[in-house]
Coordinates of C-alpha atoms and ligand atoms in Angstrom, one line a residue:
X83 CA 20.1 -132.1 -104.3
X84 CA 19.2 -134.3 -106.9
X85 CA 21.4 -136.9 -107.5
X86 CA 19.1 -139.8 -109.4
X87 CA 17.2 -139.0 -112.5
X88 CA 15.8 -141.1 -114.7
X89 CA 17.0 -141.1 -117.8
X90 CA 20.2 -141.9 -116.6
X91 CA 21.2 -144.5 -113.9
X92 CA 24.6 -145.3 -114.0
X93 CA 27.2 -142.9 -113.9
X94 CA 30.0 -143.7 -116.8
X95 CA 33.2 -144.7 -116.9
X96 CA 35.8 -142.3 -116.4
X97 CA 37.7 -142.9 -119.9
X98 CA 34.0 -142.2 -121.5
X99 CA 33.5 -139.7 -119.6
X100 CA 36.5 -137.8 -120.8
X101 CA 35.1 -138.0 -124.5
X102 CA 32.3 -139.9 -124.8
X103 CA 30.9 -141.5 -127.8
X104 CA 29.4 -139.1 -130.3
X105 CA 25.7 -140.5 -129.0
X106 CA 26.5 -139.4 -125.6
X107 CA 28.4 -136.2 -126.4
X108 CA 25.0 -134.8 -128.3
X109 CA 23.0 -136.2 -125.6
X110 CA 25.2 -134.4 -123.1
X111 CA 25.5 -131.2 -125.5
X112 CA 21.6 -131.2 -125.8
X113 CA 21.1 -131.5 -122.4
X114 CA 23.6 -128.7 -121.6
X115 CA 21.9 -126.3 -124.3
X116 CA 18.9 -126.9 -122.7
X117 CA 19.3 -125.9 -119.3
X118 CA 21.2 -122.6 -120.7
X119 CA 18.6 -121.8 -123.0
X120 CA 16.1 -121.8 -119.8
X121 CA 18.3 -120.1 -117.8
X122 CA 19.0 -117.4 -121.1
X123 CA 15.1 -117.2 -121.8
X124 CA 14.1 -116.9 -118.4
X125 CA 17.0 -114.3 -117.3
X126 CA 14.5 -111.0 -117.7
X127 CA 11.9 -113.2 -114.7
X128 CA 14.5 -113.6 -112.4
X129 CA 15.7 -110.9 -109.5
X130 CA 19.2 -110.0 -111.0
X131 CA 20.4 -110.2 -107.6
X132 CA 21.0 -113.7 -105.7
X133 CA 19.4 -114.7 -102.8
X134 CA 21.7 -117.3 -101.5
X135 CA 24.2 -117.4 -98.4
X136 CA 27.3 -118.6 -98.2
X137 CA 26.3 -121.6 -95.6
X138 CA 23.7 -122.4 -98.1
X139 CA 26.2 -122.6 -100.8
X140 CA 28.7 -124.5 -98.7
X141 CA 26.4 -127.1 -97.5
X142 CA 25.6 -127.8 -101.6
X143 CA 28.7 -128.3 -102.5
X144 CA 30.0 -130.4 -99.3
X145 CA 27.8 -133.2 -100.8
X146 CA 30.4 -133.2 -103.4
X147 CA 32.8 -135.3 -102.1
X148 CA 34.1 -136.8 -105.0
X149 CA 34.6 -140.1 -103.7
X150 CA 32.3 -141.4 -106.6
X151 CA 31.6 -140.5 -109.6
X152 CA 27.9 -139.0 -110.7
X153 CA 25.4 -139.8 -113.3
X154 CA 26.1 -137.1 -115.8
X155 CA 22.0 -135.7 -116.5
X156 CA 21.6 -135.1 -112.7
X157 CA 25.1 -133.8 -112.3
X158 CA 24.7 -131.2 -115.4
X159 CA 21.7 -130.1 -114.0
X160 CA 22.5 -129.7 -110.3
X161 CA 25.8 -128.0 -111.3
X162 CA 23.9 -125.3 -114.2
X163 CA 21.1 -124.8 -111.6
X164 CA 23.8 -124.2 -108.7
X165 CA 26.1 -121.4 -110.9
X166 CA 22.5 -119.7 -111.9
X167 CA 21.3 -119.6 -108.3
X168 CA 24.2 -118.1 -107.3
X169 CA 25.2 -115.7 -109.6
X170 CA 24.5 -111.9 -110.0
X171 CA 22.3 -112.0 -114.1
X172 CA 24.3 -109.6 -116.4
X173 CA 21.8 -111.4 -118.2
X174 CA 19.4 -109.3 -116.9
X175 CA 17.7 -106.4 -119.3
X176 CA 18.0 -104.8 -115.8
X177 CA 21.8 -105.3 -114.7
X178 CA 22.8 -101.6 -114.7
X179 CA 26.1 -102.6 -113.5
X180 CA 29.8 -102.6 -113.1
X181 CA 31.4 -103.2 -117.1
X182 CA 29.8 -106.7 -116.8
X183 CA 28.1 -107.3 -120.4
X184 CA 25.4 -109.7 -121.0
X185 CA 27.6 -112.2 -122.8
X186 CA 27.3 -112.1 -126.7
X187 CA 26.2 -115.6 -127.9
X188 CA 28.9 -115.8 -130.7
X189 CA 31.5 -115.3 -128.3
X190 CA 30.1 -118.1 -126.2
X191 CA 30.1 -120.7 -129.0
X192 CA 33.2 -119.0 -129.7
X193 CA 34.1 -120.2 -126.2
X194 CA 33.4 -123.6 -126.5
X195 CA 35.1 -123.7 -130.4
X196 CA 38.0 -122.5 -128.3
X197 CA 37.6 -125.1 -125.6
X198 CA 37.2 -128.1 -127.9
X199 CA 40.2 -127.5 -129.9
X200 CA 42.1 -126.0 -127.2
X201 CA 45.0 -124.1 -128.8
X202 CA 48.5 -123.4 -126.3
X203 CA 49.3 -119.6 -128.2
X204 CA 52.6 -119.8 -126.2
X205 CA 54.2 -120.0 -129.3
X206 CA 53.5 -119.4 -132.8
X207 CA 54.3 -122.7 -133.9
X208 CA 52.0 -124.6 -131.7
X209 CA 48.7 -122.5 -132.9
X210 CA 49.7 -120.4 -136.0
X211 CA 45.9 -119.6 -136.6
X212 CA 44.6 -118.5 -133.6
X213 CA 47.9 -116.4 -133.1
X214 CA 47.4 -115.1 -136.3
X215 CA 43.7 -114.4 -135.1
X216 CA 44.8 -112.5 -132.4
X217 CA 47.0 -110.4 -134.1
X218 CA 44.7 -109.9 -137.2
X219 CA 42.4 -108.4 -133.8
X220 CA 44.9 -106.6 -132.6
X221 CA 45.8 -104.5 -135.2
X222 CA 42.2 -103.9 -136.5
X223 CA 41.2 -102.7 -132.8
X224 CA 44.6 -100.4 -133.1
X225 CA 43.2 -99.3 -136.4
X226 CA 39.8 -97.8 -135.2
X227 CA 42.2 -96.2 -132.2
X228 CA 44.0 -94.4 -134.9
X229 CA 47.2 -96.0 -133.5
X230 CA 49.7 -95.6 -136.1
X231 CA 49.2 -98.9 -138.5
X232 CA 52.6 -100.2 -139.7
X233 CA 53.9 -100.3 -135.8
X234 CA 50.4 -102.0 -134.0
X235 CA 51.2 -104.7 -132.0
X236 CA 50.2 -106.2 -128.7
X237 CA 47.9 -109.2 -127.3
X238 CA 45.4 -110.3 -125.5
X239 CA 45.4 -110.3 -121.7
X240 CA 43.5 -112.1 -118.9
X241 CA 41.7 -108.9 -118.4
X242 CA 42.3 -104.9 -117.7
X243 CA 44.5 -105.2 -115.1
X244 CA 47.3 -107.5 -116.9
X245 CA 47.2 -105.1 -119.6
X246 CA 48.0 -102.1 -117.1
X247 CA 51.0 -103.7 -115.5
X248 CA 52.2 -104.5 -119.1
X249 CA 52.1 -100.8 -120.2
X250 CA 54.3 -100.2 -117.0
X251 CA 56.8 -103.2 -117.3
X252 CA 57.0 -101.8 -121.3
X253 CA 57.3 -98.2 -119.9
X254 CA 59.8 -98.9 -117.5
X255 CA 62.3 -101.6 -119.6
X256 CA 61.9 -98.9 -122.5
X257 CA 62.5 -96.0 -120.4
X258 CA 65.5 -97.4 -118.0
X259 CA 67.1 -100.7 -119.6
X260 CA 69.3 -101.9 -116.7
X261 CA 65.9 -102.2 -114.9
X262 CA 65.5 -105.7 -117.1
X263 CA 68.4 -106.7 -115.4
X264 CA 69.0 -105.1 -111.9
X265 CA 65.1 -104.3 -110.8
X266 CA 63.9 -101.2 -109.7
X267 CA 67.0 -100.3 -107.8
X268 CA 68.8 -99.7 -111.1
X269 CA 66.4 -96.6 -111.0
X270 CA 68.0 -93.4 -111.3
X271 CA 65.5 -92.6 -108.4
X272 CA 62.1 -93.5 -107.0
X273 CA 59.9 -94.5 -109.9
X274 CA 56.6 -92.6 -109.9
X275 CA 53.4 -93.1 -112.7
X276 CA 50.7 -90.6 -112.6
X277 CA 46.9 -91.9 -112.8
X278 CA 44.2 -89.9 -112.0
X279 CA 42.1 -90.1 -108.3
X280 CA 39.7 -91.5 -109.9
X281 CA 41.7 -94.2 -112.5
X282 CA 41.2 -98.0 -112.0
X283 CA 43.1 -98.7 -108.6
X284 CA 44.3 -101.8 -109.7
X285 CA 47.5 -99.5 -110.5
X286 CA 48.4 -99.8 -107.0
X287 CA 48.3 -103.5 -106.9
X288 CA 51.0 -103.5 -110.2
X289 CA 53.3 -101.0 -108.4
X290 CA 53.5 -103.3 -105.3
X291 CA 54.3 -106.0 -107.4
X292 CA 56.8 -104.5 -109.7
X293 CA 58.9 -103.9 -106.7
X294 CA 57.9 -100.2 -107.2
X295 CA 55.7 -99.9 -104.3
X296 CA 52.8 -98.3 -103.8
X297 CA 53.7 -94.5 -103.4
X298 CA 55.0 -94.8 -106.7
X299 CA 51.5 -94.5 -107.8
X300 CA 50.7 -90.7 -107.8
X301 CA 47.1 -90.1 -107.7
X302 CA 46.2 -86.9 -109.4
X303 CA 43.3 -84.8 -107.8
X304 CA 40.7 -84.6 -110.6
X305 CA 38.9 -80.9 -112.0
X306 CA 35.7 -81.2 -110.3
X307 CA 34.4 -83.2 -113.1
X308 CA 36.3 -86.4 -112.6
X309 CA 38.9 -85.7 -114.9
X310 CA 42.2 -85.5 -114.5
X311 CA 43.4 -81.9 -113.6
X312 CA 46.6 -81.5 -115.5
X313 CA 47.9 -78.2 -113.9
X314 CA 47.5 -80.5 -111.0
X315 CA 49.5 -83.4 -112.7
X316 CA 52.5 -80.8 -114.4
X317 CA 52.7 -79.6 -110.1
X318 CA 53.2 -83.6 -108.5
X319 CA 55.7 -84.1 -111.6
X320 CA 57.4 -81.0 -111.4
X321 CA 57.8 -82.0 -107.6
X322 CA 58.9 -85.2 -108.4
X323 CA 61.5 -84.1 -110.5
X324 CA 62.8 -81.4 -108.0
X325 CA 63.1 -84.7 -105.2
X326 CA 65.1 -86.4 -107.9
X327 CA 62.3 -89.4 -108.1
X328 CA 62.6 -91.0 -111.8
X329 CA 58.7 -90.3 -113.4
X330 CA 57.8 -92.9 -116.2
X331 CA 54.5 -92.8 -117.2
X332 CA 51.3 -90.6 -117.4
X333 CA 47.7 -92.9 -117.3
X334 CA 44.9 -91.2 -119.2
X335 CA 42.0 -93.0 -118.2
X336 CA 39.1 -93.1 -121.5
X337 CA 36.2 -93.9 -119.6
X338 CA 36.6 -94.4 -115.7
X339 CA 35.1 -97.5 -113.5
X340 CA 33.4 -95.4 -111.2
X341 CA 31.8 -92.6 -113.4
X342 CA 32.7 -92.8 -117.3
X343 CA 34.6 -89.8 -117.1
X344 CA 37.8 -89.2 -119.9
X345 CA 40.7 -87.5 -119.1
X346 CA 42.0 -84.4 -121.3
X347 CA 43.9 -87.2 -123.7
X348 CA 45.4 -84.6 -125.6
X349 CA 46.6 -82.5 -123.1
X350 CA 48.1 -85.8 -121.7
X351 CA 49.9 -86.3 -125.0
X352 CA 51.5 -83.1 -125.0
X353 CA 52.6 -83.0 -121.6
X354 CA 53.9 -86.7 -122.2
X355 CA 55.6 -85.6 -125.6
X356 CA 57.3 -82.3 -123.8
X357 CA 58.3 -84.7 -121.0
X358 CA 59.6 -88.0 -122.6
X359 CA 57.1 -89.7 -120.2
X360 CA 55.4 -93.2 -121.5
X361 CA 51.5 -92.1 -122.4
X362 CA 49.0 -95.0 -121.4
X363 CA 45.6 -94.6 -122.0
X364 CA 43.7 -97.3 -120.0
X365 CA 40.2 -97.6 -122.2
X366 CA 39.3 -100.7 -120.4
X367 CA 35.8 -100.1 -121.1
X368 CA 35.3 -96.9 -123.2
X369 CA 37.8 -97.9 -125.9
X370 CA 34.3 -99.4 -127.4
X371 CA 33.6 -95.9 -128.7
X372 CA 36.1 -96.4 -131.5
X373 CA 34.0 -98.3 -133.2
X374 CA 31.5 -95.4 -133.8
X375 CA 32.2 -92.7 -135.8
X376 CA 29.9 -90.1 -133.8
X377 CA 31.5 -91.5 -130.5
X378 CA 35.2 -91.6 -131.6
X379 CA 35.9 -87.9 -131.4
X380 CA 35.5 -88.4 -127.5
X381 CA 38.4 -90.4 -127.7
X382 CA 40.4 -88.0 -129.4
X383 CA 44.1 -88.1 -128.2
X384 CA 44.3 -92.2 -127.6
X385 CA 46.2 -92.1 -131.1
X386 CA 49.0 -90.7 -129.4
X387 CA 49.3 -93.4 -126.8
X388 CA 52.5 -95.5 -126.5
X389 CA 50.3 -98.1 -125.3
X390 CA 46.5 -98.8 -124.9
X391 CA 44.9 -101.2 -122.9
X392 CA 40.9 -102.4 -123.9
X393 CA 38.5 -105.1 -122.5
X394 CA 36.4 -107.2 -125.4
X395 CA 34.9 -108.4 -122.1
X396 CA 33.3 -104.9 -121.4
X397 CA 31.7 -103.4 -124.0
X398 CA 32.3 -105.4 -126.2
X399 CA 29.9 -107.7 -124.5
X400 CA 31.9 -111.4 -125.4
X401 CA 31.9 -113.4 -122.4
X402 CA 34.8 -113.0 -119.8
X403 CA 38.2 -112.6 -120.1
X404 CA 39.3 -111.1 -122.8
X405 CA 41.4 -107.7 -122.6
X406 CA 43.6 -105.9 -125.4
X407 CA 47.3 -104.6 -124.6
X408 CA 47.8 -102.1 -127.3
X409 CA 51.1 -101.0 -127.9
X410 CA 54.1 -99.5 -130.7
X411 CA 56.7 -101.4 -129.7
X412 CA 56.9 -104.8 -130.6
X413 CA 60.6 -104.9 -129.5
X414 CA 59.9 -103.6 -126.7
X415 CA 57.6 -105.8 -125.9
X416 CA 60.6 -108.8 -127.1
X417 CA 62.8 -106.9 -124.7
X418 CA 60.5 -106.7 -121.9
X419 CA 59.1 -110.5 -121.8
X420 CA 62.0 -112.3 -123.7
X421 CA 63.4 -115.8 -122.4
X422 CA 64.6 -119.1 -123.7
X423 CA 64.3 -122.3 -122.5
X424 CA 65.9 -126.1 -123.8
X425 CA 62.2 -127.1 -123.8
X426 CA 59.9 -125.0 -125.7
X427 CA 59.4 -125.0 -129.0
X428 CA 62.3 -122.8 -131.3
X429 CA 60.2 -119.9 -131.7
X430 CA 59.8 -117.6 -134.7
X431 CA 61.3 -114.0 -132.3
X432 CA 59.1 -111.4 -133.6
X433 CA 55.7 -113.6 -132.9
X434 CA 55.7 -115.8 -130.0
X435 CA 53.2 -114.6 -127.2
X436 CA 55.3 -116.3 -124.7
X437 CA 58.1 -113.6 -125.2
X438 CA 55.6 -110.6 -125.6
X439 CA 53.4 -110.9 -123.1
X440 CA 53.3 -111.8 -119.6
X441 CA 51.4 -115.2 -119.6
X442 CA 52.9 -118.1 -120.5
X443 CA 50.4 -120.7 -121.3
X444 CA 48.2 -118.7 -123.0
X445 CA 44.4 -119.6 -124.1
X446 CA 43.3 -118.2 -127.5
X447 CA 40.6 -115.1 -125.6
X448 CA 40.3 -113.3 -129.0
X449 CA 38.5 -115.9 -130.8
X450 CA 35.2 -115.0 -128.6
X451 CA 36.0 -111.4 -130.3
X452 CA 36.9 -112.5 -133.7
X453 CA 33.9 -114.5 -133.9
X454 CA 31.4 -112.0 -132.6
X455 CA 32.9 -109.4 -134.8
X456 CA 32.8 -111.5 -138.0
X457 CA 28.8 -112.4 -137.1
X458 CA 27.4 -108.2 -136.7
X459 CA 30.1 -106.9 -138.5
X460 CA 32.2 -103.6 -137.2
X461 CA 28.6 -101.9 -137.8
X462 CA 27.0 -104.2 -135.1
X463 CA 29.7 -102.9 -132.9
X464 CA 28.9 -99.5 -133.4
X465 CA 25.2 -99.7 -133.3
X466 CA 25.8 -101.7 -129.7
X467 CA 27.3 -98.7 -128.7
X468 CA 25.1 -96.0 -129.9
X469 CA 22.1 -97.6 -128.9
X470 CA 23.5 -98.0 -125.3
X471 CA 25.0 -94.1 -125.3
X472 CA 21.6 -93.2 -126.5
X473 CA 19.6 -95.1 -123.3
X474 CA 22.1 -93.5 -121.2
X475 CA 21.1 -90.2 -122.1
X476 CA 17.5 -91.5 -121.9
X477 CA 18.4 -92.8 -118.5
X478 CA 19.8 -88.9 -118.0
X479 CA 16.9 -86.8 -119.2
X480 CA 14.4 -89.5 -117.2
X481 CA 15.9 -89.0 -114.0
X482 CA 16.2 -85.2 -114.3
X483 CA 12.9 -85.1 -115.1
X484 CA 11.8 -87.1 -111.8
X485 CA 13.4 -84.7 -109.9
X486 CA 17.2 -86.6 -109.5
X487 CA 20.6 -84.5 -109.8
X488 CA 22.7 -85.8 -112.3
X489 CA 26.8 -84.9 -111.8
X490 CA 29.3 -86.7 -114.0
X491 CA 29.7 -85.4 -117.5
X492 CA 30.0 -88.0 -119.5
X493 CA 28.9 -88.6 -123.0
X494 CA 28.7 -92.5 -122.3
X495 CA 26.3 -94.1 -120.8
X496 CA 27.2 -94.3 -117.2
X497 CA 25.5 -92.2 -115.1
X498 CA 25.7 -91.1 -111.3
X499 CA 23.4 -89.1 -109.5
X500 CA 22.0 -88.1 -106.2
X501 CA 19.2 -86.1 -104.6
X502 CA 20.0 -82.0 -104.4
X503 CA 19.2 -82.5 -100.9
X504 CA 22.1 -84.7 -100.7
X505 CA 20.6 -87.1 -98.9
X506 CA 22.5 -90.4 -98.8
X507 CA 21.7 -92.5 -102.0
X508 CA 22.7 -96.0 -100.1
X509 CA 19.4 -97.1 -98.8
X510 CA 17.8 -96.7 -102.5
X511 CA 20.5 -98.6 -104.3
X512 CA 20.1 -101.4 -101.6
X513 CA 16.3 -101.7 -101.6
X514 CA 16.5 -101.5 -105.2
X515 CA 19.1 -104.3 -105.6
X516 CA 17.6 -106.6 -102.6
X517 CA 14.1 -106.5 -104.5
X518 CA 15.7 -108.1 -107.4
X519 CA 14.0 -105.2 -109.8
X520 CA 17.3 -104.1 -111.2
X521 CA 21.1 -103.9 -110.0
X522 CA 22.7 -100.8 -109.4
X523 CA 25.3 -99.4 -107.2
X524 CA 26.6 -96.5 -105.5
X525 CA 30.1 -94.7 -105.6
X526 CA 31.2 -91.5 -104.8
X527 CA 31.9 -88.8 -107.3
X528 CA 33.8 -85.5 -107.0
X529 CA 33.1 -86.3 -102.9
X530 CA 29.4 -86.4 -103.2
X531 CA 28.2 -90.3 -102.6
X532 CA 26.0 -90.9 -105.7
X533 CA 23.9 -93.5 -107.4
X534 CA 25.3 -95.3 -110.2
X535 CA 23.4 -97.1 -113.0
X536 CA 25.3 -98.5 -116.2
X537 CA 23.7 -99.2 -119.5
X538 CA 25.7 -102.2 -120.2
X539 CA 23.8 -105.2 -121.6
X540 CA 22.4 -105.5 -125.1
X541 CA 19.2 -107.0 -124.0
X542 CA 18.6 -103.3 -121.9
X543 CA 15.2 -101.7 -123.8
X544 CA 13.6 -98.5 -123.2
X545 CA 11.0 -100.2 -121.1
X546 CA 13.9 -100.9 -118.6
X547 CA 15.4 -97.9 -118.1
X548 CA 11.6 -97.0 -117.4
X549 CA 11.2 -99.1 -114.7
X550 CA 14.4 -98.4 -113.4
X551 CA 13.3 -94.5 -112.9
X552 CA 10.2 -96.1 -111.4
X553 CA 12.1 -98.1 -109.4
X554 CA 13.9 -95.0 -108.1
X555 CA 10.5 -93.0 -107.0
Ligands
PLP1073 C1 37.7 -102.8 -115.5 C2 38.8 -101.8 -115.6 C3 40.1 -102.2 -115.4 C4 40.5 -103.6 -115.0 O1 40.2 -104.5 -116.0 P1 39.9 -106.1 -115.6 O2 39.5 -106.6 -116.9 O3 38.8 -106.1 -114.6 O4 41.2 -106.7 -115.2 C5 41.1 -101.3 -115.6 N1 40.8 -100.0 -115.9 C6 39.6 -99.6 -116.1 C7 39.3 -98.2 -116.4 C8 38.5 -100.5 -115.9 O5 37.2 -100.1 -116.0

């Protein structure tokens, strides 16, 4: 590891180091920009995949020991060259991964605006702008969801995940009251939520920690095509009912992890409506569509939705986290997450994020978003989208065409398939993904294990998903 270098000796002071002189800051910023615009430029020449272990990467670091400090130009570029050698490239053309975006560069500057001025959104009062940001996002996001305008409200969340266990400690407060109070046992029975098989199983980590446990997550058997099957859901509720558990909420998932697949939102809402059941639609990643008008109709149904939850780090490409609870309830929300204290700030009721949301401390993540939608505009958005949909059904067509099966009927651009041999797909993903060529992954889909290959970065061209179906010969 490098540790001298020579254009700069000594390492500095720690009080300079904190915020060095403007001289030094550039030199430091220039410096920075550099190594990232090598590592940014030279993405597409690397394998996507990392070829490190974890002794490797342990015996690194252990010769950080902190006892001294470093000069900061060997530093900077021991630390960028450590994070690129060890890090799977969604900056890759050839990342055909999980929801992981190649990270829009307004959002990154965006990042760093962020980082320098360093707004607490706990309360209104301490960062009425980037609040007012966030909400500004918040209902223009709502907007393209159809959500009914004059109620939108919501915030940003750490991710997905946060924004699911939101829609259920809404649902649940709304629904049953004394639960604020008295917990789950102030339940007029077992609680149960419905989510597809194939939802985002982070659901089951919520229920365990809302006390609910985790057979209070019932996991609807899907219609052969990966969606849910809602005879299948009225059946389990029905049941529930009968047993004299205490049903809550119905997940419609717009877009599933594993194949891209979108429940029957509609249906969903009906049943909800006919039920008085809470309707989440978890879009974590194809709540994107929204923005384009030829995709939107997929979506049809989310306008119904008590509560929404979106990821601006998915599609939406801006660098990680940033996710979107979406709801109608803004008291609810009040009720749900209120508190006082003698030491914060007198807060302004309807606005604070500390008493609508679960985080306290709270980093402005729309920014990233606001910026990135102000610089392409809501028409950069929806050509990100279309173009992407369109080399998904490129990637389709190519695949069919070299003799692949293709399973999951989607019209976004994820797509599984396998051979209609059925042999197992594993050993191809892996050779694929150990050459460094491309990343893709495998999963299993209506119990057949498939490939899967997501078009999910903008720097993806034709030429890619071309060498991605050579890849797979
Ligand atoms: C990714 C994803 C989540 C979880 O979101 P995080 O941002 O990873 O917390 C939830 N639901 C769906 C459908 C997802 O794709």
């Amino acid at each position: 590891m490098a540790t001298d270098t020579p254009t700069e000796e000594a390492p500095v002071d720690w009080l300079a180091a904190l915020l060095p002189d403007p001289t030094r800051r550039r030199q430091w910023l220039i410096e920075t920009a550099g190594h990232l615009d090598r590592f940014v430029d030279g993405a597409p020449q690397r394998p996507v995949t990392p070829a490190v272990t974890a002794q490797a990467l342990r015996h690194h670091l252990a010769a950080y020991d902190f006892a001294d400090p470093r000069p900061a130009s060997a530093v900077l570029a021991d630390a960028v060259e450590l994070m690129v050698k060890g890090t799977v490239h969604t900056n890759h053309p050839r990342y055909f991964g999980l929801f992981n975006p190649a990270p829009a560069y307004p959002g990154v500057l965006a990042d760093f605006i962020t980082a320098t001025i360093n707004p607490q959104l706990a309360v209104w009062s301490h960062a009425p702008a980037a609040v007012e940001i966030e909400r500004h996002l918040i209902r223009f996001i709502g907007g393209l969801m159809g959500l009914p305008r004059e109620t939108i409200a919501g915030h940003f969340t750490s991710g997905g995940a946060e924004a699911n266990l939101t829609a259920l400690l809404l649902a649940t407060t709304r629904a049953f009251p004394a639960f604020a109070k008295d917990g789950a046992r102030a339940l007029p029975g077992a609680p149960r939520l419905y989510a597809s098989a194939d939802s985002h199983l982070a659901w089951l980590k919520i229920a365990h920690a809302t006390g609910f446990g985790r057979s209070a997550v019932r996991l609807v058997s899907t219609d052969g095509s990966g969606r849910m099957d809602v005879a299948a859901l009225a059946k389990v509720l029905a049941e529930d009912r009968a047993a004299g558990h205490a049903p809550l909420m119905v997940v419609g998932t717009a877009g599933t992890t594993g194949s891209g697949m979108i429940d029957p939102l509609t249906t969903l809402a009906d049943l909800c409506e006919r039920e008085s059941l809470h309707f989440h639609v978890d879009a974590a990643w194809g709540g994107a569509a929204a923005f384009s008008d030829g995709l939107r109709p997929c979506l049809a149904g989310i306008e119904r939705a008590g509560s929404v939850t979106m990821d601006a780090h998915k599609w939406l490409a801006v660098p990680m986290g940033a996710g979107l609870f979406l709801c109608n309830d803004n008291d609810g929300l009040y009720e749900t997450f209120r508190v006082s204290t003698q030491y914060m700030p007198e807060g302004v009721a309807a606005l604070d994020p500390y008493t609508h949301g679960m985080q306290w401390s709270r980093r402005g993540m729309g920014f990233k978003l606001f910026l990135t939608l102000a610089l392409i505009g809501r028409a950069g958005y929806a050509a990100l989208v279309e173009t992407q949909t369109r080399q998904g059904d490129r990637l389709r067509r190519r695949l069919v065409e070299t003799g692949w099966r293709v399973v999951n009927p989607t019209p976004l651009p994820v797509v599984c398939f396998n051979r209609p041999d059925g042999s197992d797909p594993a050993p191809v993903a892996q050779r694929i993904v150990e050459s460094g060529a491309a990343w893709l992954s495998t999963t299993v889909f209506e119990g057949q294990p498939v490939l899967r290959a997501c078009v999910i970065s903008h720097r993806t061209r034709d030429e890619d998903i071309e060498e991605l179906v050579k890849a797979l010969s």
